[in-house]
mmCIF file of C-alpha atoms and ligand atoms in Angstrom:
data_model
loop_
_atom_site.group_PDB
_atom_site.id
_atom_site.type_symbol
_atom_site.label_atom_id
_atom_site.label_comp_id
_atom_site.label_asym_id
_atom_site.label_seq_id
_atom_site.Cartn_x
_atom_site.Cartn_y
_atom_site.Cartn_z
ATOM 1 C CA ALA T 1 -204.788 -99.848 -38.806
ATOM 2 C CA GLY T 2 -202.820 -98.584 -41.587
ATOM 3 C CA SER T 3 -199.627 -99.977 -43.153
ATOM 4 C CA GLY T 4 -197.128 -98.664 -40.859
ATOM 5 C CA LYS T 5 -196.020 -100.610 -37.705
ATOM 6 C CA PHE T 6 -198.642 -100.089 -35.193
ATOM 7 C CA PHE T 7 -197.476 -97.586 -32.399
ATOM 8 C CA VAL T 8 -198.719 -97.078 -28.776
ATOM 9 C CA GLY T 9 -197.618 -94.396 -26.449
ATOM 10 C CA GLY T 10 -198.493 -94.278 -22.859
ATOM 11 C CA ASN T 11 -198.446 -90.724 -21.518
ATOM 12 C CA TRP T 12 -198.231 -90.868 -17.749
ATOM 13 C CA LYS T 13 -198.417 -87.207 -17.378
ATOM 14 C CA CYS T 14 -197.834 -85.755 -13.858
ATOM 15 C CA ASN T 15 -198.805 -88.993 -12.020
ATOM 16 C CA GLY T 16 -197.032 -91.532 -9.865
ATOM 17 C CA THR T 17 -194.733 -92.138 -7.079
ATOM 18 C CA LYS T 18 -191.644 -94.297 -6.877
ATOM 19 C CA GLU T 19 -193.812 -96.932 -5.457
ATOM 20 C CA SER T 20 -196.682 -96.723 -7.770
ATOM 21 C CA ILE T 21 -194.387 -96.535 -10.710
ATOM 22 C CA SER T 22 -192.315 -99.771 -9.558
ATOM 23 C CA LYS T 23 -195.721 -101.730 -9.509
ATOM 24 C CA LEU T 24 -196.639 -100.481 -13.122
ATOM 25 C CA ILE T 25 -193.167 -101.438 -14.280
ATOM 26 C CA SER T 26 -193.723 -104.835 -13.067
ATOM 27 C CA GLU T 27 -197.300 -105.080 -14.613
ATOM 28 C CA LEU T 28 -195.604 -103.941 -18.006
ATOM 29 C CA ASN T 29 -192.702 -106.399 -17.908
ATOM 30 C CA SER T 30 -195.016 -109.370 -17.236
ATOM 31 C CA ALA T 31 -197.811 -108.415 -19.692
ATOM 32 C CA LYS T 32 -197.946 -110.207 -22.859
ATOM 33 C CA MET T 33 -197.929 -107.861 -25.738
ATOM 34 C CA GLU T 34 -197.732 -108.321 -29.450
ATOM 35 C CA SER T 35 -194.306 -108.075 -30.751
ATOM 36 C CA ASP T 36 -195.208 -106.197 -33.962
ATOM 37 C CA VAL T 37 -196.082 -103.030 -32.170
ATOM 38 C CA ASP T 38 -193.801 -100.180 -31.077
ATOM 39 C CA VAL T 39 -194.529 -99.475 -27.482
ATOM 40 C CA VAL T 40 -193.286 -96.164 -25.835
ATOM 41 C CA VAL T 41 -193.897 -95.058 -22.242
ATOM 42 C CA ALA T 42 -193.786 -91.382 -21.164
ATOM 43 C CA PRO T 43 -192.852 -91.076 -17.442
ATOM 44 C CA PRO T 44 -192.326 -87.952 -15.633
ATOM 45 C CA TYR T 45 -188.832 -86.534 -15.830
ATOM 46 C CA VAL T 46 -188.071 -87.581 -12.377
ATOM 47 C CA TYR T 47 -188.735 -91.407 -12.920
ATOM 48 C CA ILE T 48 -187.282 -91.855 -16.237
ATOM 49 C CA GLU T 49 -184.106 -93.273 -14.733
ATOM 50 C CA GLN T 50 -185.880 -95.743 -12.472
ATOM 51 C CA VAL T 51 -188.079 -96.724 -15.463
ATOM 52 C CA ARG T 52 -185.434 -96.978 -17.995
ATOM 53 C CA SER T 53 -183.351 -99.279 -15.500
ATOM 54 C CA ALA T 54 -186.101 -101.488 -14.471
ATOM 55 C CA LEU T 55 -188.258 -101.806 -17.648
ATOM 56 C CA THR T 56 -187.255 -104.266 -20.236
ATOM 57 C CA ASP T 57 -185.887 -103.165 -23.783
ATOM 58 C CA ARG T 58 -189.041 -104.152 -25.162
ATOM 59 C CA PHE T 59 -190.330 -100.607 -24.324
ATOM 60 C CA GLU T 60 -188.688 -97.413 -25.404
ATOM 61 C CA ILE T 61 -188.954 -94.409 -23.323
ATOM 62 C CA SER T 62 -190.293 -90.904 -24.135
ATOM 63 C CA ALA T 63 -190.104 -87.639 -22.289
ATOM 64 C CA GLN T 64 -193.263 -85.345 -22.012
ATOM 65 C CA ASN T 65 -191.465 -82.383 -23.005
ATOM 66 C CA SER T 66 -188.054 -81.066 -23.765
ATOM 67 C CA TRP T 67 -186.247 -77.498 -23.997
ATOM 68 C CA VAL T 68 -186.404 -75.567 -27.261
ATOM 69 C CA GLY T 69 -182.572 -75.489 -27.498
ATOM 70 C CA LYS T 70 -179.164 -76.556 -26.040
ATOM 71 C CA GLY T 71 -179.206 -76.552 -22.270
ATOM 72 C CA GLY T 72 -177.789 -73.667 -19.907
ATOM 73 C CA ALA T 73 -179.137 -70.961 -17.969
ATOM 74 C CA PHE T 74 -182.575 -71.910 -18.381
ATOM 75 C CA THR T 75 -183.967 -72.610 -14.767
ATOM 76 C CA GLY T 76 -186.429 -75.686 -14.428
ATOM 77 C CA GLU T 77 -185.931 -76.855 -18.116
ATOM 78 C CA ILE T 78 -184.700 -80.099 -19.224
ATOM 79 C CA SER T 79 -182.573 -80.358 -22.458
ATOM 80 C CA VAL T 80 -182.833 -82.718 -25.376
ATOM 81 C CA GLU T 81 -179.036 -83.690 -24.574
ATOM 82 C CA GLN T 82 -179.885 -84.566 -21.094
ATOM 83 C CA LEU T 83 -183.062 -86.680 -22.094
ATOM 84 C CA LYS T 84 -180.753 -88.686 -24.631
ATOM 85 C CA ASP T 85 -178.190 -89.192 -21.849
ATOM 86 C CA ILE T 86 -180.663 -90.818 -19.646
ATOM 87 C CA GLY T 87 -182.019 -93.063 -22.333
ATOM 88 C CA CYS T 88 -184.886 -91.276 -23.898
ATOM 89 C CA LYS T 89 -185.539 -91.939 -27.581
ATOM 90 C CA TRP T 90 -188.755 -89.802 -27.971
ATOM 91 C CA VAL T 91 -190.263 -86.585 -26.726
ATOM 92 C CA ILE T 92 -194.037 -85.787 -26.772
ATOM 93 C CA LEU T 93 -194.425 -82.192 -28.281
ATOM 94 C CA GLY T 94 -197.573 -80.143 -28.859
ATOM 95 C CA HIS T 95 -199.489 -82.131 -26.213
ATOM 96 C CA SER T 96 -202.950 -80.302 -25.596
ATOM 97 C CA GLU T 97 -202.109 -79.804 -22.002
ATOM 98 C CA ARG T 98 -198.954 -77.854 -22.951
ATOM 99 C CA ARG T 99 -200.795 -75.828 -25.429
ATOM 100 C CA HIS T 100 -203.741 -74.902 -23.523
ATOM 101 C CA ILE T 101 -202.822 -74.996 -19.808
ATOM 102 C CA ILE T 102 -199.275 -73.841 -20.091
ATOM 103 C CA GLY T 103 -199.484 -71.678 -23.124
ATOM 104 C CA GLU T 104 -197.221 -73.156 -25.699
ATOM 105 C CA ASP T 105 -197.948 -71.733 -29.077
ATOM 106 C CA ASN T 106 -197.398 -73.423 -32.737
ATOM 107 C CA GLU T 107 -194.208 -71.322 -33.324
ATOM 108 C CA PHE T 108 -192.557 -72.358 -29.979
ATOM 109 C CA ILE T 109 -193.711 -76.162 -30.493
ATOM 110 C CA GLY T 110 -192.231 -76.014 -34.048
ATOM 111 C CA LYS T 111 -188.818 -74.656 -32.686
ATOM 112 C CA LYS T 112 -188.794 -77.543 -30.207
ATOM 113 C CA SER T 113 -189.325 -80.059 -32.697
ATOM 114 C CA ALA T 114 -186.614 -78.723 -35.043
ATOM 115 C CA TYR T 115 -184.169 -78.882 -32.072
ATOM 116 C CA ALA T 116 -185.243 -82.403 -30.838
ATOM 117 C CA LEU T 117 -185.106 -84.012 -34.230
ATOM 118 C CA GLY T 118 -181.749 -82.225 -35.028
ATOM 119 C CA GLN T 119 -180.371 -83.984 -32.034
ATOM 120 C CA LYS T 120 -181.926 -87.255 -33.025
ATOM 121 C CA LEU T 121 -184.601 -87.486 -30.426
ATOM 122 C CA LYS T 122 -187.701 -88.655 -32.015
ATOM 123 C CA VAL T 123 -190.927 -86.697 -31.824
ATOM 124 C CA ILE T 124 -194.685 -87.569 -30.966
ATOM 125 C CA ALA T 125 -196.151 -84.513 -32.566
ATOM 126 C CA CYS T 126 -199.531 -83.857 -31.135
ATOM 127 C CA ILE T 127 -202.565 -81.811 -32.918
ATOM 128 C CA GLY T 128 -206.072 -81.498 -32.149
ATOM 129 C CA GLU T 129 -209.041 -79.103 -32.161
ATOM 130 C CA LYS T 130 -211.045 -77.766 -28.933
ATOM 131 C CA LEU T 131 -214.565 -78.393 -28.469
ATOM 132 C CA GLU T 132 -215.645 -74.892 -29.639
ATOM 133 C CA GLU T 133 -213.482 -75.245 -32.760
ATOM 134 C CA ARG T 134 -215.088 -78.341 -33.799
ATOM 135 C CA GLU T 135 -218.559 -77.030 -33.164
ATOM 136 C CA ALA T 136 -217.653 -74.061 -35.317
ATOM 137 C CA GLY T 137 -216.380 -76.171 -38.109
ATOM 138 C CA LYS T 138 -212.947 -75.349 -37.684
ATOM 139 C CA THR T 139 -211.488 -78.857 -37.084
ATOM 140 C CA PHE T 140 -209.522 -79.011 -40.235
ATOM 141 C CA ASP T 141 -208.307 -75.434 -40.234
ATOM 142 C CA VAL T 142 -206.901 -76.027 -36.501
ATOM 143 C CA CYS T 143 -205.301 -79.241 -37.297
ATOM 144 C CA PHE T 144 -203.737 -78.134 -40.515
ATOM 145 C CA GLN T 145 -202.201 -74.964 -38.826
ATOM 146 C CA GLN T 146 -200.758 -77.114 -36.279
ATOM 147 C CA MET T 147 -199.488 -79.493 -38.828
ATOM 148 C CA LYS T 148 -197.728 -76.514 -40.788
ATOM 149 C CA ALA T 149 -195.880 -75.569 -37.675
ATOM 150 C CA PHE T 150 -194.538 -79.037 -37.386
ATOM 151 C CA ALA T 151 -193.956 -79.405 -41.219
ATOM 152 C CA ASP T 152 -192.122 -76.059 -41.451
ATOM 153 C CA ASN T 153 -189.512 -77.356 -38.780
ATOM 154 C CA VAL T 154 -189.222 -80.960 -39.652
ATOM 155 C CA PRO T 155 -186.130 -81.914 -41.559
ATOM 156 C CA SER T 156 -187.425 -85.481 -41.935
ATOM 157 C CA TRP T 157 -190.602 -87.204 -41.263
ATOM 158 C CA ASP T 158 -188.694 -90.538 -40.470
ATOM 159 C CA ASP T 159 -188.630 -89.672 -36.766
ATOM 160 C CA VAL T 160 -192.099 -88.243 -36.302
ATOM 161 C CA VAL T 161 -195.301 -89.885 -35.411
ATOM 162 C CA ILE T 162 -198.408 -87.576 -35.484
ATOM 163 C CA ALA T 163 -200.862 -87.900 -32.586
ATOM 164 C CA TYR T 164 -204.331 -86.534 -33.420
ATOM 165 C CA GLU T 165 -205.928 -85.892 -30.059
ATOM 166 C CA PRO T 166 -209.160 -84.050 -29.873
ATOM 167 C CA VAL T 167 -208.831 -81.688 -26.833
ATOM 168 C CA TRP T 168 -212.552 -82.551 -25.911
ATOM 169 C CA ALA T 169 -211.651 -86.228 -25.860
ATOM 170 C CA ILE T 170 -208.644 -85.883 -23.542
ATOM 171 C CA GLY T 171 -209.089 -86.976 -20.059
ATOM 172 C CA THR T 172 -212.795 -86.661 -20.326
ATOM 173 C CA GLY T 173 -214.111 -90.202 -20.951
ATOM 174 C CA LYS T 174 -215.708 -88.807 -24.232
ATOM 175 C CA VAL T 175 -213.845 -90.704 -26.948
ATOM 176 C CA ALA T 176 -214.087 -89.710 -30.702
ATOM 177 C CA THR T 177 -216.147 -92.138 -32.519
ATOM 178 C CA PRO T 178 -214.061 -94.402 -34.906
ATOM 179 C CA GLU T 179 -215.560 -92.329 -37.863
ATOM 180 C CA GLN T 180 -214.895 -89.052 -36.203
ATOM 181 C CA ALA T 181 -211.136 -90.066 -35.674
ATOM 182 C CA GLN T 182 -210.714 -91.761 -39.127
ATOM 183 C CA GLU T 183 -212.097 -88.611 -40.846
ATOM 184 C CA VAL T 184 -209.586 -86.331 -39.461
ATOM 185 C CA HIS T 185 -206.729 -88.971 -39.905
ATOM 186 C CA VAL T 186 -207.629 -89.030 -43.547
ATOM 187 C CA ALA T 187 -207.590 -85.379 -43.883
ATOM 188 C CA VAL T 188 -204.149 -85.027 -42.098
ATOM 189 C CA ARG T 189 -202.831 -87.834 -44.564
ATOM 190 C CA ASP T 190 -204.015 -86.008 -47.382
ATOM 191 C CA TRP T 191 -202.736 -82.632 -45.996
ATOM 192 C CA LEU T 192 -199.240 -84.298 -45.792
ATOM 193 C CA LYS T 193 -199.813 -85.532 -49.375
ATOM 194 C CA LYS T 194 -200.496 -82.015 -50.758
ATOM 195 C CA ASN T 195 -197.938 -80.195 -48.646
ATOM 196 C CA VAL T 196 -195.096 -82.718 -48.073
ATOM 197 C CA SER T 197 -195.057 -85.813 -50.293
ATOM 198 C CA SER T 198 -197.089 -88.743 -51.132
ATOM 199 C CA GLU T 199 -194.129 -90.961 -49.802
ATOM 200 C CA VAL T 200 -194.260 -89.234 -46.377
ATOM 201 C CA ALA T 201 -198.222 -89.207 -46.393
ATOM 202 C CA SER T 202 -198.333 -92.903 -46.848
ATOM 203 C CA LYS T 203 -195.295 -93.895 -44.269
ATOM 204 C CA THR T 204 -195.989 -91.600 -41.317
ATOM 205 C CA ARG T 205 -197.842 -92.988 -38.622
ATOM 206 C CA ILE T 206 -200.913 -91.160 -37.416
ATOM 207 C CA ILE T 207 -202.148 -92.472 -34.014
ATOM 208 C CA TYR T 208 -205.228 -91.365 -32.069
ATOM 209 C CA GLY T 209 -205.346 -90.010 -28.465
ATOM 210 C CA GLY T 210 -208.395 -89.094 -26.231
ATOM 211 C CA SER T 211 -210.010 -91.469 -23.716
ATOM 212 C CA VAL T 212 -208.759 -94.527 -25.313
ATOM 213 C CA ASN T 213 -209.268 -97.467 -23.024
ATOM 214 C CA GLY T 214 -209.409 -101.463 -23.099
ATOM 215 C CA SER T 215 -213.055 -101.304 -24.214
ATOM 216 C CA ASN T 216 -212.965 -98.925 -27.198
ATOM 217 C CA CYS T 217 -209.694 -99.458 -28.529
ATOM 218 C CA ALA T 218 -210.518 -102.382 -30.846
ATOM 219 C CA GLU T 219 -213.228 -100.527 -32.800
ATOM 220 C CA LEU T 220 -210.720 -97.468 -33.459
ATOM 221 C CA ALA T 221 -207.875 -99.775 -34.277
ATOM 222 C CA LYS T 222 -210.013 -101.420 -37.207
ATOM 223 C CA GLN T 223 -209.959 -97.884 -38.983
ATOM 224 C CA LYS T 224 -207.777 -97.866 -41.976
ATOM 225 C CA ASP T 225 -205.786 -94.611 -41.085
ATOM 226 C CA ILE T 226 -205.331 -95.268 -37.321
ATOM 227 C CA ASP T 227 -201.848 -96.487 -36.933
ATOM 228 C CA GLY T 228 -201.915 -96.942 -33.157
ATOM 229 C CA PHE T 229 -202.733 -94.668 -29.894
ATOM 230 C CA LEU T 230 -201.564 -92.110 -27.464
ATOM 231 C CA VAL T 231 -203.045 -93.047 -24.152
ATOM 232 C CA GLY T 232 -203.263 -91.033 -20.826
ATOM 233 C CA GLY T 233 -205.206 -92.391 -17.967
ATOM 234 C CA ALA T 234 -205.426 -96.123 -19.121
ATOM 235 C CA SER T 235 -201.755 -96.158 -19.592
ATOM 236 C CA LEU T 236 -201.196 -96.154 -15.867
ATOM 237 C CA LYS T 237 -202.790 -99.625 -15.491
ATOM 238 C CA GLY T 238 -200.490 -102.317 -17.066
ATOM 239 C CA PRO T 239 -202.967 -105.061 -18.036
ATOM 240 C CA GLU T 240 -205.519 -102.365 -19.785
ATOM 241 C CA PHE T 241 -202.404 -100.874 -21.632
ATOM 242 C CA ALA T 242 -201.438 -104.247 -22.749
ATOM 243 C CA THR T 243 -204.820 -104.676 -24.147
ATOM 244 C CA ILE T 244 -204.554 -101.541 -26.100
ATOM 245 C CA VAL T 245 -201.189 -102.530 -27.469
ATOM 246 C CA ASN T 246 -202.894 -105.924 -28.547
ATOM 247 C CA SER T 247 -205.704 -104.328 -30.322
ATOM 248 C CA VAL T 248 -203.448 -104.096 -33.268
ATOM 249 C CA THR T 249 -205.158 -105.790 -36.268
HETATM 250 C C1 PEP Y 1 -203.327 -87.837 -23.495
HETATM 251 O O1 PEP Y 1 -203.151 -87.167 -22.624
HETATM 252 O O2 PEP Y 1 -202.518 -87.890 -24.497
HETATM 253 C C2 PEP Y 1 -204.495 -88.661 -23.590
HETATM 254 C C3 PEP Y 1 -204.941 -89.194 -24.652
HETATM 255 O O3 PEP Y 1 -205.104 -88.750 -22.276
HETATM 256 P P1 PEP Y 1 -206.444 -89.810 -21.878
HETATM 257 O O4 PEP Y 1 -206.061 -90.948 -22.660
HETATM 258 O O5 PEP Y 1 -206.358 -89.809 -20.367
HETATM 259 O O6 PEP Y 1 -207.705 -89.114 -22.637
#
């Protein structure tokens, strides 16, 4: 782990029922978690209030998406203002499922980031290459383009955590090796140094996501530039999520 405070996010995606979420809340509330870690969970919109009212203040809440501007006549969307109103402190933007299944592009994600940060909603900014891009030697190009779209829209990096999530590792059980993850984290930090500032490069947390679980987290957490994790599947199991939080070194 790096020098910033370790950060672990749980992305629940489009999973859960009132009942299963109530069970997960109890597991999280009773799990022993290192205090020196920021822990954030991202429930589906419809369960955010249930989670905020029952989960202890040890956890912060993130949304999984937000609308690109002020609310209004945008059927089916949820605004940043509404998310803040129900107690969200964070939003995940640029997640690969939104990029590649829903079709959000860098420009749209950049605009969403600008709007959220302008309203003081913090951003978990996701980047990551697809398998064919990695195989074509384009990992850095893709990640740097995604970084540029965020950087062009970020007024200050204080409220941003970067999540490097190789698409081929998300939900596949095929985790990046600690060396593969570390290599990209260093490159992203270097990009920040060259394109933003040394200060931002050293203080911005870069977390890894993609099939992180209770068994592989410890090796990944040892890497110098891995400042935490964004966890999908394994965040739906309270005890395993706690193991990942406690992998802080
Ligand atoms: C994610 O969706 O951000 C993620 C990393 O998923 P999983 O842990 O299931 O690969």
